[in-house]
């Protein structure tokens, strides 16, 4: 299991040190939650702040857009060369076009599904993306309770991926901890995001407990 700690739960007063510490503690990717105050009722980082994380990070960035104008935000963050940029399918009229635009920047494109969005909604996009991110909370805030129906959803998505011969990986985000990690693993999940669970505990021990 790959682990991507969400910087949303870190201490912003020492952003650079937190980034260094989380990389040293064993993070595989650094998850960045970009919120615009419109798609979700919260406002987080712009590119200037993410740049200071990127400057000291030894791990690739995984940028999760929770915004209304996806194209604008892709253009805003592309120069940071993250490994992934993911956008919500619920907010995109032209997903094929945007996936290609992200790929043209040499960034791996990914799509996010809210807890109530079925996996079949991305069936016709599976050839064009590198990752599907399943939300296990409603997006907007860290520290929310895990929605268990994501387990069945991940299994269904895994079957779809196998049927289509897609190599895209499955990421799950929201309320992930040492209690639900084994069910996620069994369901075929490849990478998890963890915010409050990692930052409220010993970073190294918490990350290790998720690497199942
Ligand atoms: C929620 C964000 C998550 C969140 C995860 O909108 O996408 O990445 O920060 O935090 P926890 O692990 O605390 O649910
Ligand atoms: Zn996220």
PDB file of C-alpha atoms and ligand atoms in Angstrom:
ATOM      1  CA  UNK A   1       0.000   0.000   0.000  1.00  0.00           C
ATOM      2  CA  UNK A   2       1.315   3.435  -0.922  1.00  0.00           C
ATOM      3  CA  UNK A   3       0.698   6.193   1.631  1.00  0.00           C
ATOM      4  CA  UNK A   4       0.119   9.845   0.755  1.00  0.00           C
ATOM      5  CA  UNK A   5      -0.191  12.014   3.893  1.00  0.00           C
ATOM      6  CA  UNK A   6      -2.473  15.028   3.405  1.00  0.00           C
ATOM      7  CA  UNK A   7      -0.742  18.310   4.278  1.00  0.00           C
ATOM      8  CA  UNK A   8      -4.154  19.759   5.167  1.00  0.00           C
ATOM      9  CA  UNK A   9      -3.688  18.302   8.672  1.00  0.00           C
ATOM     10  CA  UNK A  10      -0.148  19.572   9.238  1.00  0.00           C
ATOM     11  CA  UNK A  11       0.953  22.575  11.317  1.00  0.00           C
ATOM     12  CA  UNK A  12       1.002  25.431   8.765  1.00  0.00           C
ATOM     13  CA  UNK A  13       3.198  27.499  11.048  1.00  0.00           C
ATOM     14  CA  UNK A  14       6.052  25.142  10.214  1.00  0.00           C
ATOM     15  CA  UNK A  15       5.107  23.973   6.781  1.00  0.00           C
ATOM     16  CA  UNK A  16       8.614  23.287   5.491  1.00  0.00           C
ATOM     17  CA  UNK A  17       9.692  21.309   8.566  1.00  0.00           C
ATOM     18  CA  UNK A  18       6.447  19.320   8.495  1.00  0.00           C
ATOM     19  CA  UNK A  19       7.127  18.449   4.844  1.00  0.00           C
ATOM     20  CA  UNK A  20      10.683  17.324   5.641  1.00  0.00           C
ATOM     21  CA  UNK A  21       9.487  15.278   8.644  1.00  0.00           C
ATOM     22  CA  UNK A  22       6.674  13.562   6.755  1.00  0.00           C
ATOM     23  CA  UNK A  23       9.020  12.618   3.893  1.00  0.00           C
ATOM     24  CA  UNK A  24      11.526  11.179   6.364  1.00  0.00           C
ATOM     25  CA  UNK A  25       8.749   9.296   8.169  1.00  0.00           C
ATOM     26  CA  UNK A  26       8.117   7.217   5.034  1.00  0.00           C
ATOM     27  CA  UNK A  27       5.500   9.047   2.944  1.00  0.00           C
ATOM     28  CA  UNK A  28       5.362   7.819  -0.653  1.00  0.00           C
ATOM     29  CA  UNK A  29       3.637  10.932  -2.041  1.00  0.00           C
ATOM     30  CA  UNK A  30       2.638  14.287  -0.602  1.00  0.00           C
ATOM     31  CA  UNK A  31      -1.118  14.844  -0.943  1.00  0.00           C
ATOM     32  CA  UNK A  32      -2.161  18.455  -1.567  1.00  0.00           C
ATOM     33  CA  UNK A  33      -5.833  19.399  -1.137  1.00  0.00           C
ATOM     34  CA  UNK A  34      -6.629  22.408  -3.298  1.00  0.00           C
ATOM     35  CA  UNK A  35     -10.034  23.882  -2.355  1.00  0.00           C
ATOM     36  CA  UNK A  36     -11.578  27.005  -3.897  1.00  0.00           C
ATOM     37  CA  UNK A  37     -14.429  27.880  -1.496  1.00  0.00           C
ATOM     38  CA  UNK A  38     -16.974  27.129  -4.286  1.00  0.00           C
ATOM     39  CA  UNK A  39     -16.906  23.428  -5.117  1.00  0.00           C
ATOM     40  CA  UNK A  40     -16.353  22.794  -1.402  1.00  0.00           C
ATOM     41  CA  UNK A  41     -17.010  25.134   1.575  1.00  0.00           C
ATOM     42  CA  UNK A  42     -13.331  25.528   2.435  1.00  0.00           C
ATOM     43  CA  UNK A  43     -10.327  27.386   1.055  1.00  0.00           C
ATOM     44  CA  UNK A  44      -6.779  26.048   1.201  1.00  0.00           C
ATOM     45  CA  UNK A  45      -3.545  26.419  -0.777  1.00  0.00           C
ATOM     46  CA  UNK A  46      -2.564  28.395  -3.842  1.00  0.00           C
ATOM     47  CA  UNK A  47       0.547  27.667  -5.919  1.00  0.00           C
ATOM     48  CA  UNK A  48       2.840  29.924  -3.838  1.00  0.00           C
ATOM     49  CA  UNK A  49       2.265  27.872  -0.697  1.00  0.00           C
ATOM     50  CA  UNK A  50       2.507  24.564  -2.542  1.00  0.00           C
ATOM     51  CA  UNK A  51       5.794  25.780  -4.008  1.00  0.00           C
ATOM     52  CA  UNK A  52       7.309  26.008  -0.520  1.00  0.00           C
ATOM     53  CA  UNK A  53       6.217  22.425   0.167  1.00  0.00           C
ATOM     54  CA  UNK A  54       7.606  21.271  -3.180  1.00  0.00           C
ATOM     55  CA  UNK A  55      10.933  23.026  -2.601  1.00  0.00           C
ATOM     56  CA  UNK A  56      11.791  20.802   0.388  1.00  0.00           C
ATOM     57  CA  UNK A  57       9.827  17.660  -0.466  1.00  0.00           C
ATOM     58  CA  UNK A  58      11.829  14.604  -1.486  1.00  0.00           C
ATOM     59  CA  UNK A  59       8.589  12.869  -2.556  1.00  0.00           C
ATOM     60  CA  UNK A  60       6.342  13.572  -5.548  1.00  0.00           C
ATOM     61  CA  UNK A  61       3.222  15.684  -5.135  1.00  0.00           C
ATOM     62  CA  UNK A  62      -0.277  14.275  -5.537  1.00  0.00           C
ATOM     63  CA  UNK A  63      -2.517  17.306  -6.180  1.00  0.00           C
ATOM     64  CA  UNK A  64      -6.237  16.827  -5.482  1.00  0.00           C
ATOM     65  CA  UNK A  65      -8.338  19.629  -6.978  1.00  0.00           C
ATOM     66  CA  UNK A  66     -11.665  20.390  -5.294  1.00  0.00           C
ATOM     67  CA  UNK A  67     -12.559  23.377  -7.431  1.00  0.00           C
ATOM     68  CA  UNK A  68     -15.138  24.627  -9.932  1.00  0.00           C
ATOM     69  CA  UNK A  69     -12.816  25.740 -12.725  1.00  0.00           C
ATOM     70  CA  UNK A  70     -10.560  22.717 -13.189  1.00  0.00           C
ATOM     71  CA  UNK A  71      -8.715  23.937 -16.289  1.00  0.00           C
ATOM     72  CA  UNK A  72      -7.714  27.202 -14.617  1.00  0.00           C
ATOM     73  CA  UNK A  73      -6.291  25.328 -11.599  1.00  0.00           C
ATOM     74  CA  UNK A  74      -4.468  22.730 -13.725  1.00  0.00           C
ATOM     75  CA  UNK A  75      -2.711  25.596 -15.519  1.00  0.00           C
ATOM     76  CA  UNK A  76      -1.935  27.251 -12.175  1.00  0.00           C
ATOM     77  CA  UNK A  77      -0.229  24.181 -10.664  1.00  0.00           C
ATOM     78  CA  UNK A  78       1.301  22.445 -13.718  1.00  0.00           C
ATOM     79  CA  UNK A  79       4.687  24.209 -13.441  1.00  0.00           C
ATOM     80  CA  UNK A  80       5.250  22.473 -10.061  1.00  0.00           C
ATOM     81  CA  UNK A  81       5.442  19.164 -11.969  1.00  0.00           C
ATOM     82  CA  UNK A  82       3.437  17.043  -9.527  1.00  0.00           C
ATOM     83  CA  UNK A  83       3.264  13.316 -10.224  1.00  0.00           C
ATOM     84  CA  UNK A  84      -0.560  13.394 -10.252  1.00  0.00           C
ATOM     85  CA  UNK A  85      -3.270  15.984 -10.705  1.00  0.00           C
ATOM     86  CA  UNK A  86      -6.774  14.727  -9.980  1.00  0.00           C
ATOM     87  CA  UNK A  87     -10.066  16.534 -10.599  1.00  0.00           C
ATOM     88  CA  UNK A  88     -13.676  15.739  -9.627  1.00  0.00           C
ATOM     89  CA  UNK A  89     -15.822  14.165 -12.353  1.00  0.00           C
ATOM     90  CA  UNK A  90     -18.884  15.875 -10.800  1.00  0.00           C
ATOM     91  CA  UNK A  91     -17.458  19.243 -11.810  1.00  0.00           C
ATOM     92  CA  UNK A  92     -16.109  18.584 -15.307  1.00  0.00           C
ATOM     93  CA  UNK A  93     -18.043  18.814 -18.579  1.00  0.00           C
ATOM     94  CA  UNK A  94     -15.117  17.728 -20.790  1.00  0.00           C
ATOM     95  CA  UNK A  95     -13.138  15.127 -18.855  1.00  0.00           C
ATOM     96  CA  UNK A  96     -11.357  13.586 -21.901  1.00  0.00           C
ATOM     97  CA  UNK A  97     -10.056  16.976 -22.917  1.00  0.00           C
ATOM     98  CA  UNK A  98      -8.810  17.802 -19.419  1.00  0.00           C
ATOM     99  CA  UNK A  99      -7.157  14.393 -18.921  1.00  0.00           C
ATOM    100  CA  UNK A 100      -5.259  14.960 -22.156  1.00  0.00           C
ATOM    101  CA  UNK A 101      -4.309  18.489 -21.132  1.00  0.00           C
ATOM    102  CA  UNK A 102      -2.803  17.172 -17.869  1.00  0.00           C
ATOM    103  CA  UNK A 103      -0.934  14.454 -19.789  1.00  0.00           C
ATOM    104  CA  UNK A 104       0.422  17.054 -22.223  1.00  0.00           C
ATOM    105  CA  UNK A 105       2.165  18.635 -19.216  1.00  0.00           C
ATOM    106  CA  UNK A 106       3.766  15.241 -18.552  1.00  0.00           C
ATOM    107  CA  UNK A 107       1.722  14.825 -15.369  1.00  0.00           C
ATOM    108  CA  UNK A 108      -0.301  11.682 -14.599  1.00  0.00           C
ATOM    109  CA  UNK A 109      -4.023  12.479 -14.903  1.00  0.00           C
ATOM    110  CA  UNK A 110      -6.532  11.201 -12.345  1.00  0.00           C
ATOM    111  CA  UNK A 111     -10.253  11.507 -11.659  1.00  0.00           C
ATOM    112  CA  UNK A 112     -11.953  11.776  -8.265  1.00  0.00           C
ATOM    113  CA  UNK A 113     -15.376  10.369  -7.389  1.00  0.00           C
ATOM    114  CA  UNK A 114     -17.468  11.691  -4.510  1.00  0.00           C
ATOM    115  CA  UNK A 115     -18.935   9.044  -2.172  1.00  0.00           C
ATOM    116  CA  UNK A 116     -22.264   9.048  -4.072  1.00  0.00           C
ATOM    117  CA  UNK A 117     -20.800   8.899  -7.607  1.00  0.00           C
ATOM    118  CA  UNK A 118     -20.796   5.358  -9.055  1.00  0.00           C
ATOM    119  CA  UNK A 119     -17.587   3.826 -10.448  1.00  0.00           C
ATOM    120  CA  UNK A 120     -19.374   3.151 -13.761  1.00  0.00           C
ATOM    121  CA  UNK A 121     -19.351   6.911 -14.378  1.00  0.00           C
ATOM    122  CA  UNK A 122     -15.669   6.681 -15.330  1.00  0.00           C
ATOM    123  CA  UNK A 123     -15.919   3.468 -17.375  1.00  0.00           C
ATOM    124  CA  UNK A 124     -15.393   5.313 -20.672  1.00  0.00           C
ATOM    125  CA  UNK A 125     -12.411   7.214 -19.305  1.00  0.00           C
ATOM    126  CA  UNK A 126     -10.380   4.317 -17.955  1.00  0.00           C
ATOM    127  CA  UNK A 127      -8.075   4.158 -20.995  1.00  0.00           C
ATOM    128  CA  UNK A 128      -7.093   7.779 -20.523  1.00  0.00           C
ATOM    129  CA  UNK A 129      -6.216   8.029 -16.849  1.00  0.00           C
ATOM    130  CA  UNK A 130      -3.536   6.769 -14.455  1.00  0.00           C
ATOM    131  CA  UNK A 131      -5.472   6.820 -11.190  1.00  0.00           C
ATOM    132  CA  UNK A 132      -9.010   6.956  -9.818  1.00  0.00           C
ATOM    133  CA  UNK A 133      -9.408   8.566  -6.417  1.00  0.00           C
ATOM    134  CA  UNK A 134     -12.426   7.371  -4.434  1.00  0.00           C
ATOM    135  CA  UNK A 135     -13.553   9.772  -1.715  1.00  0.00           C
ATOM    136  CA  UNK A 136     -14.440   8.018   1.527  1.00  0.00           C
ATOM    137  CA  UNK A 137     -15.739  11.291   3.042  1.00  0.00           C
ATOM    138  CA  UNK A 138     -17.510  14.222   1.436  1.00  0.00           C
ATOM    139  CA  UNK A 139     -14.717  16.547   0.290  1.00  0.00           C
ATOM    140  CA  UNK A 140     -13.931  19.765   2.110  1.00  0.00           C
ATOM    141  CA  UNK A 141     -12.385  18.950   5.468  1.00  0.00           C
ATOM    142  CA  UNK A 142      -9.917  16.694   7.187  1.00  0.00           C
ATOM    143  CA  UNK A 143     -10.854  14.632  10.236  1.00  0.00           C
ATOM    144  CA  UNK A 144     -14.216  13.293   9.015  1.00  0.00           C
ATOM    145  CA  UNK A 145     -15.610   9.802   9.526  1.00  0.00           C
ATOM    146  CA  UNK A 146     -14.849   7.092   6.961  1.00  0.00           C
ATOM    147  CA  UNK A 147     -17.865   6.097   4.797  1.00  0.00           C
ATOM    148  CA  UNK A 148     -17.638   2.262   4.632  1.00  0.00           C
ATOM    149  CA  UNK A 149     -19.538   1.847   1.320  1.00  0.00           C
ATOM    150  CA  UNK A 150     -16.301   2.858  -0.420  1.00  0.00           C
ATOM    151  CA  UNK A 151     -15.077  -0.717   0.150  1.00  0.00           C
ATOM    152  CA  UNK A 152     -17.738  -2.239  -2.148  1.00  0.00           C
ATOM    153  CA  UNK A 153     -17.169   0.572  -4.596  1.00  0.00           C
ATOM    154  CA  UNK A 154     -13.446  -0.104  -4.753  1.00  0.00           C
ATOM    155  CA  UNK A 155     -14.157  -3.783  -5.456  1.00  0.00           C
ATOM    156  CA  UNK A 156     -16.518  -2.864  -8.311  1.00  0.00           C
ATOM    157  CA  UNK A 157     -13.977  -0.440  -9.707  1.00  0.00           C
ATOM    158  CA  UNK A 158     -11.233  -3.055  -9.510  1.00  0.00           C
ATOM    159  CA  UNK A 159     -13.414  -5.438 -11.571  1.00  0.00           C
ATOM    160  CA  UNK A 160     -14.025  -2.726 -14.140  1.00  0.00           C
ATOM    161  CA  UNK A 161     -10.296  -2.029 -14.388  1.00  0.00           C
ATOM    162  CA  UNK A 162      -9.547  -5.726 -14.901  1.00  0.00           C
ATOM    163  CA  UNK A 163     -12.318  -6.042 -17.515  1.00  0.00           C
ATOM    164  CA  UNK A 164     -10.929  -3.069 -19.442  1.00  0.00           C
ATOM    165  CA  UNK A 165      -7.307  -4.156 -19.025  1.00  0.00           C
ATOM    166  CA  UNK A 166      -6.520  -0.786 -17.444  1.00  0.00           C
ATOM    167  CA  UNK A 167      -3.368  -0.266 -15.378  1.00  0.00           C
ATOM    168  CA  UNK A 168      -4.827   2.713 -13.515  1.00  0.00           C
ATOM    169  CA  UNK A 169      -4.376   2.531  -9.754  1.00  0.00           C
ATOM    170  CA  UNK A 170      -7.037   3.105  -7.070  1.00  0.00           C
ATOM    171  CA  UNK A 171      -6.535   5.697  -4.322  1.00  0.00           C
ATOM    172  CA  UNK A 172      -8.883   6.242  -1.348  1.00  0.00           C
ATOM    173  CA  UNK A 173      -9.105   9.526   0.563  1.00  0.00           C
ATOM    174  CA  UNK A 174     -10.862  10.409   3.831  1.00  0.00           C
ATOM    175  CA  UNK A 175     -10.976   8.932   7.316  1.00  0.00           C
ATOM    176  CA  UNK A 176      -8.337   6.311   6.555  1.00  0.00           C
ATOM    177  CA  UNK A 177      -6.688   4.738   9.619  1.00  0.00           C
ATOM    178  CA  UNK A 178      -5.242   1.473  10.949  1.00  0.00           C
ATOM    179  CA  UNK A 179      -8.797   0.089  11.464  1.00  0.00           C
ATOM    180  CA  UNK A 180     -10.004   0.268   7.850  1.00  0.00           C
ATOM    181  CA  UNK A 181      -6.698  -0.189   6.025  1.00  0.00           C
ATOM    182  CA  UNK A 182      -6.963  -3.991   5.761  1.00  0.00           C
ATOM    183  CA  UNK A 183     -10.446  -3.863   4.195  1.00  0.00           C
ATOM    184  CA  UNK A 184      -9.121  -1.285   1.722  1.00  0.00           C
ATOM    185  CA  UNK A 185      -6.190  -3.519   0.875  1.00  0.00           C
ATOM    186  CA  UNK A 186      -8.490  -6.530   0.369  1.00  0.00           C
ATOM    187  CA  UNK A 187     -10.724  -4.459  -1.912  1.00  0.00           C
ATOM    188  CA  UNK A 188      -7.800  -3.801  -4.262  1.00  0.00           C
ATOM    189  CA  UNK A 189      -6.844  -0.258  -3.214  1.00  0.00           C
ATOM    190  CA  UNK A 190      -3.256   0.704  -4.158  1.00  0.00           C
ATOM    191  CA  UNK A 191      -2.760   4.016  -2.362  1.00  0.00           C
ATOM    192  CA  UNK A 192      -4.387   5.803   0.576  1.00  0.00           C
ATOM    193  CA  UNK A 193      -4.457   9.422   1.670  1.00  0.00           C
ATOM    194  CA  UNK A 194      -4.283   9.981   5.420  1.00  0.00           C
ATOM    195  CA  UNK A 195      -4.421  13.364   7.112  1.00  0.00           C
ATOM    196  CA  UNK A 196      -5.534  13.460  10.733  1.00  0.00           C
ATOM    197  CA  UNK A 197      -4.554   9.856  11.466  1.00  0.00           C
ATOM    198  CA  UNK A 198      -0.924  10.505  10.513  1.00  0.00           C
ATOM    199  CA  UNK A 199      -0.504  14.039  11.855  1.00  0.00           C
ATOM    200  CA  UNK A 200      -2.168  13.314  15.224  1.00  0.00           C
ATOM    201  CA  UNK A 201       0.080  10.327  15.881  1.00  0.00           C
ATOM    202  CA  UNK A 202       3.752   9.482  15.622  1.00  0.00           C
ATOM    203  CA  UNK A 203       4.271  10.073  11.877  1.00  0.00           C
ATOM    204  CA  UNK A 204       6.580   7.132  11.310  1.00  0.00           C
ATOM    205  CA  UNK A 205       4.499   4.611  13.264  1.00  0.00           C
ATOM    206  CA  UNK A 206       1.234   5.786  11.700  1.00  0.00           C
ATOM    207  CA  UNK A 207       2.573   5.572   8.140  1.00  0.00           C
ATOM    208  CA  UNK A 208       4.053   2.151   8.851  1.00  0.00           C
ATOM    209  CA  UNK A 209       0.686   0.886  10.147  1.00  0.00           C
ATOM    210  CA  UNK A 210      -0.891   1.811   6.797  1.00  0.00           C
ATOM    211  CA  UNK A 211       1.711   0.045   4.661  1.00  0.00           C
ATOM    212  CA  UNK A 212      -0.101  -3.283   4.592  1.00  0.00           C
TER     213      UNK A 212
HETATM  214  C1  LIG B   1     -10.906  15.968   2.205  1.00  0.00           C
HETATM  215  C2  LIG B   1      -9.512  15.832   1.663  1.00  0.00           C
HETATM  216  C3  LIG B   1      -8.686  14.803   2.330  1.00  0.00           C
HETATM  217  C4  LIG B   1      -8.463  15.033   3.808  1.00  0.00           C
HETATM  218  C5  LIG B   1      -8.069  13.738   4.451  1.00  0.00           C
HETATM  219  O1  LIG B   1     -11.620  16.822   1.387  1.00  0.00           O
HETATM  220  O2  LIG B   1      -9.553  15.495   0.290  1.00  0.00           O
HETATM  221  O3  LIG B   1      -7.448  14.621   1.656  1.00  0.00           O
HETATM  222  O4  LIG B   1      -7.489  16.004   4.064  1.00  0.00           O
HETATM  223  O5  LIG B   1      -7.994  13.937   5.827  1.00  0.00           O
HETATM  224  P1  LIG B   1      -8.394  12.790   6.864  1.00  0.00           P
HETATM  225  O6  LIG B   1      -7.452  11.648   6.628  1.00  0.00           O
HETATM  226  O7  LIG B   1      -8.229  13.446   8.183  1.00  0.00           O
HETATM  227  O8  LIG B   1      -9.817  12.399   6.548  1.00  0.00           O
HETATM  228 ZN1  LIG B   2      -7.652  14.892  -0.730  1.00  0.00          ZN
END
